[in-house]
mmCIF file with all atom_site columns, N, CA and C in Angstrom:
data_model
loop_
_atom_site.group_PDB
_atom_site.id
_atom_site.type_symbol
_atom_site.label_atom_id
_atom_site.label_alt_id
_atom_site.label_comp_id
_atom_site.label_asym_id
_atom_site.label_entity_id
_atom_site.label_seq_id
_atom_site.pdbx_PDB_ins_code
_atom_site.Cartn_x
_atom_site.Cartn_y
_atom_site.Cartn_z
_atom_site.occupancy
_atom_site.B_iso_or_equiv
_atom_site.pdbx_formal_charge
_atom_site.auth_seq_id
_atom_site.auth_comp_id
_atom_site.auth_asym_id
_atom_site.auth_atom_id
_atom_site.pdbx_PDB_model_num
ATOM 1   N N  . UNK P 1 1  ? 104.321 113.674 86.797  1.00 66.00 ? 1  UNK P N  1
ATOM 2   C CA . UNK P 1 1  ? 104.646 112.333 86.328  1.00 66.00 ? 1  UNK P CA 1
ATOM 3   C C  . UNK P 1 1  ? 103.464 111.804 85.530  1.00 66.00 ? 1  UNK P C  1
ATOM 4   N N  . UNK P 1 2  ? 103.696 111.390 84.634  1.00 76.00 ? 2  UNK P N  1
ATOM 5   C CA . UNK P 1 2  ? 102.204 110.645 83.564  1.00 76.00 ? 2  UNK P CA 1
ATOM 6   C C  . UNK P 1 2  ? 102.484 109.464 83.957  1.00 76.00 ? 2  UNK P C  1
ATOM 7   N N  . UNK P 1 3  ? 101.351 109.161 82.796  1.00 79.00 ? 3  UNK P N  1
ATOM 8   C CA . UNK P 1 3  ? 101.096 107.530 83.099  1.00 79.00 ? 3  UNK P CA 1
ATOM 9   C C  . UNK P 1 3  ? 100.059 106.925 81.823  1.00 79.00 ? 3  UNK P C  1
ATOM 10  N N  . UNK P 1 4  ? 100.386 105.442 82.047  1.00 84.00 ? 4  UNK P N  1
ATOM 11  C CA . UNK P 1 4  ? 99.290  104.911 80.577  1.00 84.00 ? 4  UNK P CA 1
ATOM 12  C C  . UNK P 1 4  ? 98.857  104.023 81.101  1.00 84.00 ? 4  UNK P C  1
ATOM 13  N N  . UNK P 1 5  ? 97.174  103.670 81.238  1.00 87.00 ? 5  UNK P N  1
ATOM 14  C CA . UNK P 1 5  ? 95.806  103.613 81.220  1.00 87.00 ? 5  UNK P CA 1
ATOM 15  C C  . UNK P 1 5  ? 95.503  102.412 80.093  1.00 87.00 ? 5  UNK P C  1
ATOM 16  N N  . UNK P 1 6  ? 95.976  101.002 79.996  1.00 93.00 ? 6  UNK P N  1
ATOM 17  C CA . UNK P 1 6  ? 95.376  100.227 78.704  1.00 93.00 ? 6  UNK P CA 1
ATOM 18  C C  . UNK P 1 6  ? 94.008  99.725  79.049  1.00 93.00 ? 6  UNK P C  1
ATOM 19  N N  . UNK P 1 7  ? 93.069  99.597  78.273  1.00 95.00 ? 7  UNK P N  1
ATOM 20  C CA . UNK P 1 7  ? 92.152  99.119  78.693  1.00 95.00 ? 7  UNK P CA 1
ATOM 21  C C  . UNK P 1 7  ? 91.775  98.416  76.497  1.00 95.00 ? 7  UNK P C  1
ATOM 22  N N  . UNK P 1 8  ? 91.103  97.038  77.047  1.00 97.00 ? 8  UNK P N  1
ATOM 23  C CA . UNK P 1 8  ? 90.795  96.169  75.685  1.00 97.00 ? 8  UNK P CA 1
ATOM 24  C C  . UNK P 1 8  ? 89.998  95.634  76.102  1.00 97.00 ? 8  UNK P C  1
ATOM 25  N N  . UNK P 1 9  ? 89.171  95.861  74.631  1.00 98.00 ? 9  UNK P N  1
ATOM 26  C CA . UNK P 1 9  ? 87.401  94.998  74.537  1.00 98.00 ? 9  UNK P CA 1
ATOM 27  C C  . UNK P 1 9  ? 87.625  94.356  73.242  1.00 98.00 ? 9  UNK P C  1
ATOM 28  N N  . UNK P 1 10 ? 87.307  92.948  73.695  1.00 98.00 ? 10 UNK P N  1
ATOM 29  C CA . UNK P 1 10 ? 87.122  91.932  72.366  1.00 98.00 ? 10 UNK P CA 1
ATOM 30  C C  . UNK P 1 10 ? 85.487  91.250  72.331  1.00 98.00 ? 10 UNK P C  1
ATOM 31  N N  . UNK P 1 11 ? 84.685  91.561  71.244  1.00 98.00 ? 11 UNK P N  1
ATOM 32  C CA . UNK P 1 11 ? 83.333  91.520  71.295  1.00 98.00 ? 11 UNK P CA 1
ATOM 33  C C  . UNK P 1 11 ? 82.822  90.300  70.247  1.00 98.00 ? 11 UNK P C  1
ATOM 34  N N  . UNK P 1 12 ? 81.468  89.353  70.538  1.00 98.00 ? 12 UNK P N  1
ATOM 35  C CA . UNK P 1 12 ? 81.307  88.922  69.362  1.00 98.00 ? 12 UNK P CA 1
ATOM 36  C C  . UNK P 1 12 ? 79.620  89.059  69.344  1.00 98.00 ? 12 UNK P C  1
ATOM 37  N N  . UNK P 1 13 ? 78.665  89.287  68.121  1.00 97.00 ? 13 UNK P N  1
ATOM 38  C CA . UNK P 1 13 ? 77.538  89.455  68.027  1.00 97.00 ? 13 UNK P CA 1
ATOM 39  C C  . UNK P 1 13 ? 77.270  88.696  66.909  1.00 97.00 ? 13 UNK P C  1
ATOM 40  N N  . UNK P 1 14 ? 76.199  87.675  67.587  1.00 96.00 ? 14 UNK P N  1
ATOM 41  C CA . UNK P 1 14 ? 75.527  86.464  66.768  1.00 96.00 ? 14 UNK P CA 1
ATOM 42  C C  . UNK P 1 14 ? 74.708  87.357  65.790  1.00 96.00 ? 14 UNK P C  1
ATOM 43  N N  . UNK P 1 15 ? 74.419  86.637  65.215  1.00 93.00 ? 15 UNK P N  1
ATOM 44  C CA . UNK P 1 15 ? 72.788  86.667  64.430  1.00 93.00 ? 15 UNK P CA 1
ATOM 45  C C  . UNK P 1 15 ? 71.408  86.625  65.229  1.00 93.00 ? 15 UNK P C  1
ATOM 46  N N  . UNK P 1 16 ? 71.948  85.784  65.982  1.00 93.00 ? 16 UNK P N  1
ATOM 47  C CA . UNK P 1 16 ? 70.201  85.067  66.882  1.00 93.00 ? 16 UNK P CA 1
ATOM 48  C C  . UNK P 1 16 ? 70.588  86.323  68.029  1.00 93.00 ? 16 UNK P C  1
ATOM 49  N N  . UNK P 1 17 ? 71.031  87.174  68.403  1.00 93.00 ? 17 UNK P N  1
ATOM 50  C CA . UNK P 1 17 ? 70.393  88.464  69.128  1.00 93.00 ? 17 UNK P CA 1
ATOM 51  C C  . UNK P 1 17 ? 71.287  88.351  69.940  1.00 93.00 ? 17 UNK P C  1
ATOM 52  N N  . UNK P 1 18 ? 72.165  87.709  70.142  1.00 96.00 ? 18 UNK P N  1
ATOM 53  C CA . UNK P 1 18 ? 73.357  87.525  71.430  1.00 96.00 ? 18 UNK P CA 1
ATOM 54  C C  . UNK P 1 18 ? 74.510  88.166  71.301  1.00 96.00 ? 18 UNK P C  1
ATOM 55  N N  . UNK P 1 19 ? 75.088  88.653  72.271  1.00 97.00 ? 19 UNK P N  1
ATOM 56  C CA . UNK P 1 19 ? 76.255  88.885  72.409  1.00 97.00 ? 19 UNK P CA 1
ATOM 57  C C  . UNK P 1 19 ? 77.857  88.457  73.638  1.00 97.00 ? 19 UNK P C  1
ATOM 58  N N  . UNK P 1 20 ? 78.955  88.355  72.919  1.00 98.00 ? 20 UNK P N  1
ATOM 59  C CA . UNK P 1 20 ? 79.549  88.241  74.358  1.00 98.00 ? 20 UNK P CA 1
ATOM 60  C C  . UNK P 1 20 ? 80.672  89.267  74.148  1.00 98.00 ? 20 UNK P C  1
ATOM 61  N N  . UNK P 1 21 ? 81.197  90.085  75.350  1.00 98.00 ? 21 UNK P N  1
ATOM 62  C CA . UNK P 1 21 ? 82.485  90.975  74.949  1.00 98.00 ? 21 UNK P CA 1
ATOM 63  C C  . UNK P 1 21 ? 83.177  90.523  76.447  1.00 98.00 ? 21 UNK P C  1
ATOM 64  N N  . UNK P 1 22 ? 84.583  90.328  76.128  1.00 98.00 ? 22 UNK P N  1
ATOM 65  C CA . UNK P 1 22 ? 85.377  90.201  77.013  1.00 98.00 ? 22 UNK P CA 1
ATOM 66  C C  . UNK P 1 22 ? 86.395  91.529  76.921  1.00 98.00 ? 22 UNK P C  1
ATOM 67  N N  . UNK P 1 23 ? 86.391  92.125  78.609  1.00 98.00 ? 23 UNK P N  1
ATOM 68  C CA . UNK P 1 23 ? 87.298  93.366  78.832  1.00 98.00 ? 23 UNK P CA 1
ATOM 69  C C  . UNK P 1 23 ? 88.442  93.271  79.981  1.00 98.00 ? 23 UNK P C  1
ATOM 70  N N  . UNK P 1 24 ? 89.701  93.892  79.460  1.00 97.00 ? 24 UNK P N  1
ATOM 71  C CA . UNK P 1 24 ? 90.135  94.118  80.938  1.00 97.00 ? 24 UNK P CA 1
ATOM 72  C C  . UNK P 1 24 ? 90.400  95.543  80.696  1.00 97.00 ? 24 UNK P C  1
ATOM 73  N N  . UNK P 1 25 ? 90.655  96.219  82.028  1.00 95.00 ? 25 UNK P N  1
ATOM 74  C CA . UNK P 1 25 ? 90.764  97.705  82.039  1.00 95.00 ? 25 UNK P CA 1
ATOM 75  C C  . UNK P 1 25 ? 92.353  97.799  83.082  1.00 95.00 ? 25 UNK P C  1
ATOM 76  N N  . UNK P 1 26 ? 92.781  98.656  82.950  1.00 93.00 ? 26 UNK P N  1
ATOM 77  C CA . UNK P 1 26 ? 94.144  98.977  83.753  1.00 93.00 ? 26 UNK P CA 1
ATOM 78  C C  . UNK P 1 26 ? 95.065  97.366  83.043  1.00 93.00 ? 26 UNK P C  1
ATOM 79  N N  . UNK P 1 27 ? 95.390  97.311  81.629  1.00 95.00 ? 27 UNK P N  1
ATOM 80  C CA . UNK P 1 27 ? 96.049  95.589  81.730  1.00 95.00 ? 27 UNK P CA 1
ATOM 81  C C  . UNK P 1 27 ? 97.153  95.691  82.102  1.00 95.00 ? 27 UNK P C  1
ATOM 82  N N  . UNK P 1 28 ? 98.068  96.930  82.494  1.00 93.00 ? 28 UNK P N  1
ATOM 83  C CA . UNK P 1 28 ? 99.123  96.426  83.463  1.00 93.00 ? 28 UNK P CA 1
ATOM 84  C C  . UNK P 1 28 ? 99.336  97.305  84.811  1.00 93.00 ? 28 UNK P C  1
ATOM 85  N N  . UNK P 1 29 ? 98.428  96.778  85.377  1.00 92.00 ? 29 UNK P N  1
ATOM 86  C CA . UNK P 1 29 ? 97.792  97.349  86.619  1.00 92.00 ? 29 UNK P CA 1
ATOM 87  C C  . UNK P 1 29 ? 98.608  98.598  87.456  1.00 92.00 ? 29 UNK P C  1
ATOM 88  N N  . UNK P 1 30 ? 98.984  99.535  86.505  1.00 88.00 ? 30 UNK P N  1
ATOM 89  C CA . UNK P 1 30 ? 99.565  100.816 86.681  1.00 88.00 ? 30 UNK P CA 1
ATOM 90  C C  . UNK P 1 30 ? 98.542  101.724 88.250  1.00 88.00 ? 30 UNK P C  1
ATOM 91  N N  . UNK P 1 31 ? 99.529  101.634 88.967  1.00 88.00 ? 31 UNK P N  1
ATOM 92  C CA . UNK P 1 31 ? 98.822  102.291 90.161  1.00 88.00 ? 31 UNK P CA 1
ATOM 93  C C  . UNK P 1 31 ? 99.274  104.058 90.418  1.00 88.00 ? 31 UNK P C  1
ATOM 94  N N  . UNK P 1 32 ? 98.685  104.861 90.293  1.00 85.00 ? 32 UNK P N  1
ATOM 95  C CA . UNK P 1 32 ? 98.778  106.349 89.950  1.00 85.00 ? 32 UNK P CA 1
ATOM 96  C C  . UNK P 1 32 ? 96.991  107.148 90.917  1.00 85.00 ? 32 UNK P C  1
ATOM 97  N N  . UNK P 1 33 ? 97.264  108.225 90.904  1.00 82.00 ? 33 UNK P N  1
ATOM 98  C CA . UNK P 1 33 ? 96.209  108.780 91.161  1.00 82.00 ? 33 UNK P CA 1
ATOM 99  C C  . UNK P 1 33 ? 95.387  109.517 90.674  1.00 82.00 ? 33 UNK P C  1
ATOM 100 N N  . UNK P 1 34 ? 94.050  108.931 90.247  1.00 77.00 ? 34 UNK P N  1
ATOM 101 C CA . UNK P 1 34 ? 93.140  109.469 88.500  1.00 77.00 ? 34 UNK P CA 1
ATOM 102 C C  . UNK P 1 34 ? 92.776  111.144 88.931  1.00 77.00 ? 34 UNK P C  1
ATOM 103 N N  . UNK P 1 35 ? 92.939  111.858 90.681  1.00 76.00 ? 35 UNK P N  1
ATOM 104 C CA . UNK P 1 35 ? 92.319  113.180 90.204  1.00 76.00 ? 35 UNK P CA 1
ATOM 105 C C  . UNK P 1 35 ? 92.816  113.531 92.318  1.00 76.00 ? 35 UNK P C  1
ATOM 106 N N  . UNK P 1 36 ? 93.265  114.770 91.892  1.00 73.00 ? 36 UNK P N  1
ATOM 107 C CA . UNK P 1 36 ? 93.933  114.828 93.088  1.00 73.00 ? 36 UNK P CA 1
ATOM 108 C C  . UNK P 1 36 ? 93.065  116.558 92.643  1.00 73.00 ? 36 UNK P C  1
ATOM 109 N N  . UNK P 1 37 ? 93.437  117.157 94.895  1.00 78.00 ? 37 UNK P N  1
ATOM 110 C CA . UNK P 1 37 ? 92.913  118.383 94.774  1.00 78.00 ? 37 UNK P CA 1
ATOM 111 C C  . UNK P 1 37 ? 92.984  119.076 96.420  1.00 78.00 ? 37 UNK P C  1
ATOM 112 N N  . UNK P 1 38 ? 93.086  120.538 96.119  1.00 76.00 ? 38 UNK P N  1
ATOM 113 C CA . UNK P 1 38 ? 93.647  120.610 97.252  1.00 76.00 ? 38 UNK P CA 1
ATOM 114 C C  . UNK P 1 38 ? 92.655  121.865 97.643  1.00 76.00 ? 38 UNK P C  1
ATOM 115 N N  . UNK P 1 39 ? 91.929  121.665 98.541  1.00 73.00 ? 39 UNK P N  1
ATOM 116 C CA . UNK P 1 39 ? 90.631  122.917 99.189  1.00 73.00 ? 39 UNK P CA 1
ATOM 117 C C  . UNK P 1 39 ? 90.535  124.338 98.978  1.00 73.00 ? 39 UNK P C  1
ATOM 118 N N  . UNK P 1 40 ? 90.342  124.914 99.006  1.00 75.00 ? 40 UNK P N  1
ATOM 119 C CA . UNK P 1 40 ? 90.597  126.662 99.413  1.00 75.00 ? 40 UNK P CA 1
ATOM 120 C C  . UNK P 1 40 ? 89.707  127.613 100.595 1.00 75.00 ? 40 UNK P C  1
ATOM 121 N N  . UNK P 1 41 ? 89.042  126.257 100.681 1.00 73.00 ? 41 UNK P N  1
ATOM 122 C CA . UNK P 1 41 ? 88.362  127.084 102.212 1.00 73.00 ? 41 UNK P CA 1
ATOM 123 C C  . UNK P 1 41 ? 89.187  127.332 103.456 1.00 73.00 ? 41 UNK P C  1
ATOM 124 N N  . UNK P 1 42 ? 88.877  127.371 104.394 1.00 74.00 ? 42 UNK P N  1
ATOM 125 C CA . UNK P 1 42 ? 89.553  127.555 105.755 1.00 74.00 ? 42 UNK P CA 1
ATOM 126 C C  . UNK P 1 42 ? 90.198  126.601 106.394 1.00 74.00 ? 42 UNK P C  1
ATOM 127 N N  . UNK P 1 43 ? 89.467  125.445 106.359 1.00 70.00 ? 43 UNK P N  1
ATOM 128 C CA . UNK P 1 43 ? 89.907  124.239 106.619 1.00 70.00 ? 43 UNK P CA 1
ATOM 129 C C  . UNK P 1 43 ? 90.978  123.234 105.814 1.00 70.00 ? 43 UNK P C  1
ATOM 130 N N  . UNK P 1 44 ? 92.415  123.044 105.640 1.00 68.00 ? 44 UNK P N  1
ATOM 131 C CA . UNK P 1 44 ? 92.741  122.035 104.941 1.00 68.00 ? 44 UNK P CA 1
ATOM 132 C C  . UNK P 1 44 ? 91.600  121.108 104.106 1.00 68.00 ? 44 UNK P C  1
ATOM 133 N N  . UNK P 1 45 ? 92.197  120.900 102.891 1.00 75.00 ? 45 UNK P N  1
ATOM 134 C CA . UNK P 1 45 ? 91.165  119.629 102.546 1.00 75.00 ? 45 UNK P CA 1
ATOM 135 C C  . UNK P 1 45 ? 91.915  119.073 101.290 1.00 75.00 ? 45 UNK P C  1
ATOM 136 N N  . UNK P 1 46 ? 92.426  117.942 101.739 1.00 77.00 ? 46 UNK P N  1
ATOM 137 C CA . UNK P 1 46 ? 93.561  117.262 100.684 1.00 77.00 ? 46 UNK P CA 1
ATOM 138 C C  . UNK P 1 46 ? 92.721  115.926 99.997  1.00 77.00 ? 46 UNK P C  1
ATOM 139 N N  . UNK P 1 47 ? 92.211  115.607 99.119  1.00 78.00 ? 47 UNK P N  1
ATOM 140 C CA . UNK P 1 47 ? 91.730  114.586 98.417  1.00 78.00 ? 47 UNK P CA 1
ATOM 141 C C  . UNK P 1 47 ? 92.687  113.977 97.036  1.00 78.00 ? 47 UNK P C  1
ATOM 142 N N  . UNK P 1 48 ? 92.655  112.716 96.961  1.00 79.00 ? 48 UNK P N  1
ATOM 143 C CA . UNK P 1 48 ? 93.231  111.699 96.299  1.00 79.00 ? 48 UNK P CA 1
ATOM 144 C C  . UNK P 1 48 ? 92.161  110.762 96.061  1.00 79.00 ? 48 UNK P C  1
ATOM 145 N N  . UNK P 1 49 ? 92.161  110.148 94.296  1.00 82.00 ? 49 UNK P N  1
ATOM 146 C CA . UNK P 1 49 ? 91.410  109.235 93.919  1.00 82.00 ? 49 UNK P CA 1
ATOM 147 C C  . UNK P 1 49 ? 92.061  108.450 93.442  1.00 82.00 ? 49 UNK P C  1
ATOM 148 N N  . UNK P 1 50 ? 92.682  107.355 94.107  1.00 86.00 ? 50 UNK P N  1
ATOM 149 C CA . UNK P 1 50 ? 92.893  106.043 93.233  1.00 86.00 ? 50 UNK P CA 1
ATOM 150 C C  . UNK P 1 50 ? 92.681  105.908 91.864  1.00 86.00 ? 50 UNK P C  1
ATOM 151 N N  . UNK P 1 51 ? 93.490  105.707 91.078  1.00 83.00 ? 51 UNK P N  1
ATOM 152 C CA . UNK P 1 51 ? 92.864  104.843 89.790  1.00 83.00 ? 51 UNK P CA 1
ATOM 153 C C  . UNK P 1 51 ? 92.348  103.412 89.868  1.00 83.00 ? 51 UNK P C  1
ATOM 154 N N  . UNK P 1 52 ? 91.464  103.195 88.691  1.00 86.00 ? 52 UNK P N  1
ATOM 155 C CA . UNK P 1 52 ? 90.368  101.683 89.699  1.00 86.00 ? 52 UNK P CA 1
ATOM 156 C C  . UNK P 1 52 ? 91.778  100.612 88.709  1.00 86.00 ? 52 UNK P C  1
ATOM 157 N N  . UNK P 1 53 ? 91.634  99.556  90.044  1.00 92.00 ? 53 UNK P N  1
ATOM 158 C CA . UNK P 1 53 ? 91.934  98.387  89.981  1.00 92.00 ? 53 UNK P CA 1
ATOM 159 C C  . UNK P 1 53 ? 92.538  97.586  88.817  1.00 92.00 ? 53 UNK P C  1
ATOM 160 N N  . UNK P 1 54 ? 93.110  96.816  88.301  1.00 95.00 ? 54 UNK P N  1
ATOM 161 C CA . UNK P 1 54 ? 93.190  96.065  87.113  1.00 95.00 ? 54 UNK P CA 1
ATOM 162 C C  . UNK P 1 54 ? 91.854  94.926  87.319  1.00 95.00 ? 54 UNK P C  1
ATOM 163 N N  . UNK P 1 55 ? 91.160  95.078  86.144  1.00 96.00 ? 55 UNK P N  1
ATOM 164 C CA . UNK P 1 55 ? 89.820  94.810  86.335  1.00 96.00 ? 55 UNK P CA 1
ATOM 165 C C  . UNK P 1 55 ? 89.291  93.608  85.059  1.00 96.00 ? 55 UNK P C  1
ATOM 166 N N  . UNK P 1 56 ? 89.199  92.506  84.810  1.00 97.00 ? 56 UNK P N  1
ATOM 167 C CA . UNK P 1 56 ? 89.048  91.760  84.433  1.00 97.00 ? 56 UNK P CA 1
ATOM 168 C C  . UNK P 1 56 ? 87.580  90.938  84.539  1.00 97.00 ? 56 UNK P C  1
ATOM 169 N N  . UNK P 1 57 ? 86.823  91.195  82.989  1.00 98.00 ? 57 UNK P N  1
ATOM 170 C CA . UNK P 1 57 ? 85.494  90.576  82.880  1.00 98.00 ? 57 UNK P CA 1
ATOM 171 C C  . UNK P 1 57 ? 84.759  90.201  82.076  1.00 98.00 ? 57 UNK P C  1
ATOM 172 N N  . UNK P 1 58 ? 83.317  89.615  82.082  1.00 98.00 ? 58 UNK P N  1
ATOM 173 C CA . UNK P 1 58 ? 82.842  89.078  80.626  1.00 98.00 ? 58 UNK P CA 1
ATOM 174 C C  . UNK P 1 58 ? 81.421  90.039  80.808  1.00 98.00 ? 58 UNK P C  1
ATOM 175 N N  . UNK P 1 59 ? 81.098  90.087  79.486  1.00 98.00 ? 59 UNK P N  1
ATOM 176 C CA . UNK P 1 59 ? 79.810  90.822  79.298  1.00 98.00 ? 59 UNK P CA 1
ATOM 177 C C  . UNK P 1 59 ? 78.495  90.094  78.247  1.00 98.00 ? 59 UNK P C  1
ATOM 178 N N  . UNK P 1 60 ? 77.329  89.075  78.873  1.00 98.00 ? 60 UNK P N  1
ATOM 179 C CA . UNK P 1 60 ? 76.687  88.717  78.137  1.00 98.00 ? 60 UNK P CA 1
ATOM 180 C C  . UNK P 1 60 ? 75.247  89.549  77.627  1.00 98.00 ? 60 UNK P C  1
ATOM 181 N N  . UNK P 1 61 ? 75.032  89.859  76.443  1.00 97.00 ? 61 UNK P N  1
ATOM 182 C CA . UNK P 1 61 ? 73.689  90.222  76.394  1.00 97.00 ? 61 UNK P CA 1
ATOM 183 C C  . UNK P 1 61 ? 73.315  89.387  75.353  1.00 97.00 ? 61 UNK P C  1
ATOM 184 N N  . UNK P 1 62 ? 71.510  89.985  75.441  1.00 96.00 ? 62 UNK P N  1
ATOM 185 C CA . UNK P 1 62 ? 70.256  89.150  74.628  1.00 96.00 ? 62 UNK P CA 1
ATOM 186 C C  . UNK P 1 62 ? 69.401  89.763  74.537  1.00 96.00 ? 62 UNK P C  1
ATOM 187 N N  . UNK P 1 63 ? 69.195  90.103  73.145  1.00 93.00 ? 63 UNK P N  1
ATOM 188 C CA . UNK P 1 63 ? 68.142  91.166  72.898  1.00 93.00 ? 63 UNK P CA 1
ATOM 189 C C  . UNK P 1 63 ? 66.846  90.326  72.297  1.00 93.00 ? 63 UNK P C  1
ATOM 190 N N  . UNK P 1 64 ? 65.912  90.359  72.884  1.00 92.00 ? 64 UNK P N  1
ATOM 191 C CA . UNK P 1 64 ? 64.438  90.130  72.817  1.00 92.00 ? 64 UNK P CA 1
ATOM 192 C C  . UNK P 1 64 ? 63.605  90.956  71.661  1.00 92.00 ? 64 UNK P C  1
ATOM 193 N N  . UNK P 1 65 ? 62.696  90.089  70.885  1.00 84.00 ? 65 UNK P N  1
ATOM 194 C CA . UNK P 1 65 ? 61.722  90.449  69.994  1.00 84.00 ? 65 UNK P CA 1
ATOM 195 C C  . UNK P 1 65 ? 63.058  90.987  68.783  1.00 84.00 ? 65 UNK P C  1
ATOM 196 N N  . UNK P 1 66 ? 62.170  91.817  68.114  1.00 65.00 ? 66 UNK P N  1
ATOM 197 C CA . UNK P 1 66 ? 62.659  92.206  66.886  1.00 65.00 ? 66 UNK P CA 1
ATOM 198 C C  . UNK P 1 66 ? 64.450  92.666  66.636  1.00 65.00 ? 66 UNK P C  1
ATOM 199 N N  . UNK P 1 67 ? 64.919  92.742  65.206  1.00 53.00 ? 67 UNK P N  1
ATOM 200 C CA . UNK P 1 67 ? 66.572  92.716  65.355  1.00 53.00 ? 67 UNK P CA 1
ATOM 201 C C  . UNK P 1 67 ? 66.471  94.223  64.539  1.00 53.00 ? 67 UNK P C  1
#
């Protein structure tokens, strides 16, 4: 079974050294499993990884001294 993964970055970068980017990741919070796997040693060993979260955030930077 597939699946689709949106993820969007909207960014803005001043002049005076600043920045802001706003992201969300998973935007329609599609729940699936990013990496599955199954042992070969002696012991069973069944692992499952979640795909991360629908994830919503801001990102400020500021770069110091020279441009």
């Amino acid at each position: 079974e597939g699946h689709t993964d949106v993820a969007l970055r909207l960014g803005y970068t001043s002049d005076a050294g600043w920045s802001v980017v706003a992201y969300v990741e998973n935007l329609f919070d599609t729940r699936y499993f990013a990496n599955t796997s199954e042992g070969d040693g002696i012991l069973p060993n069944i692992a499952f990884d979640p795909a991360r979260p629908q994830t919503f955030g801001l990102q400020f930077t500021y770069r110091f001294g020279k441009k």
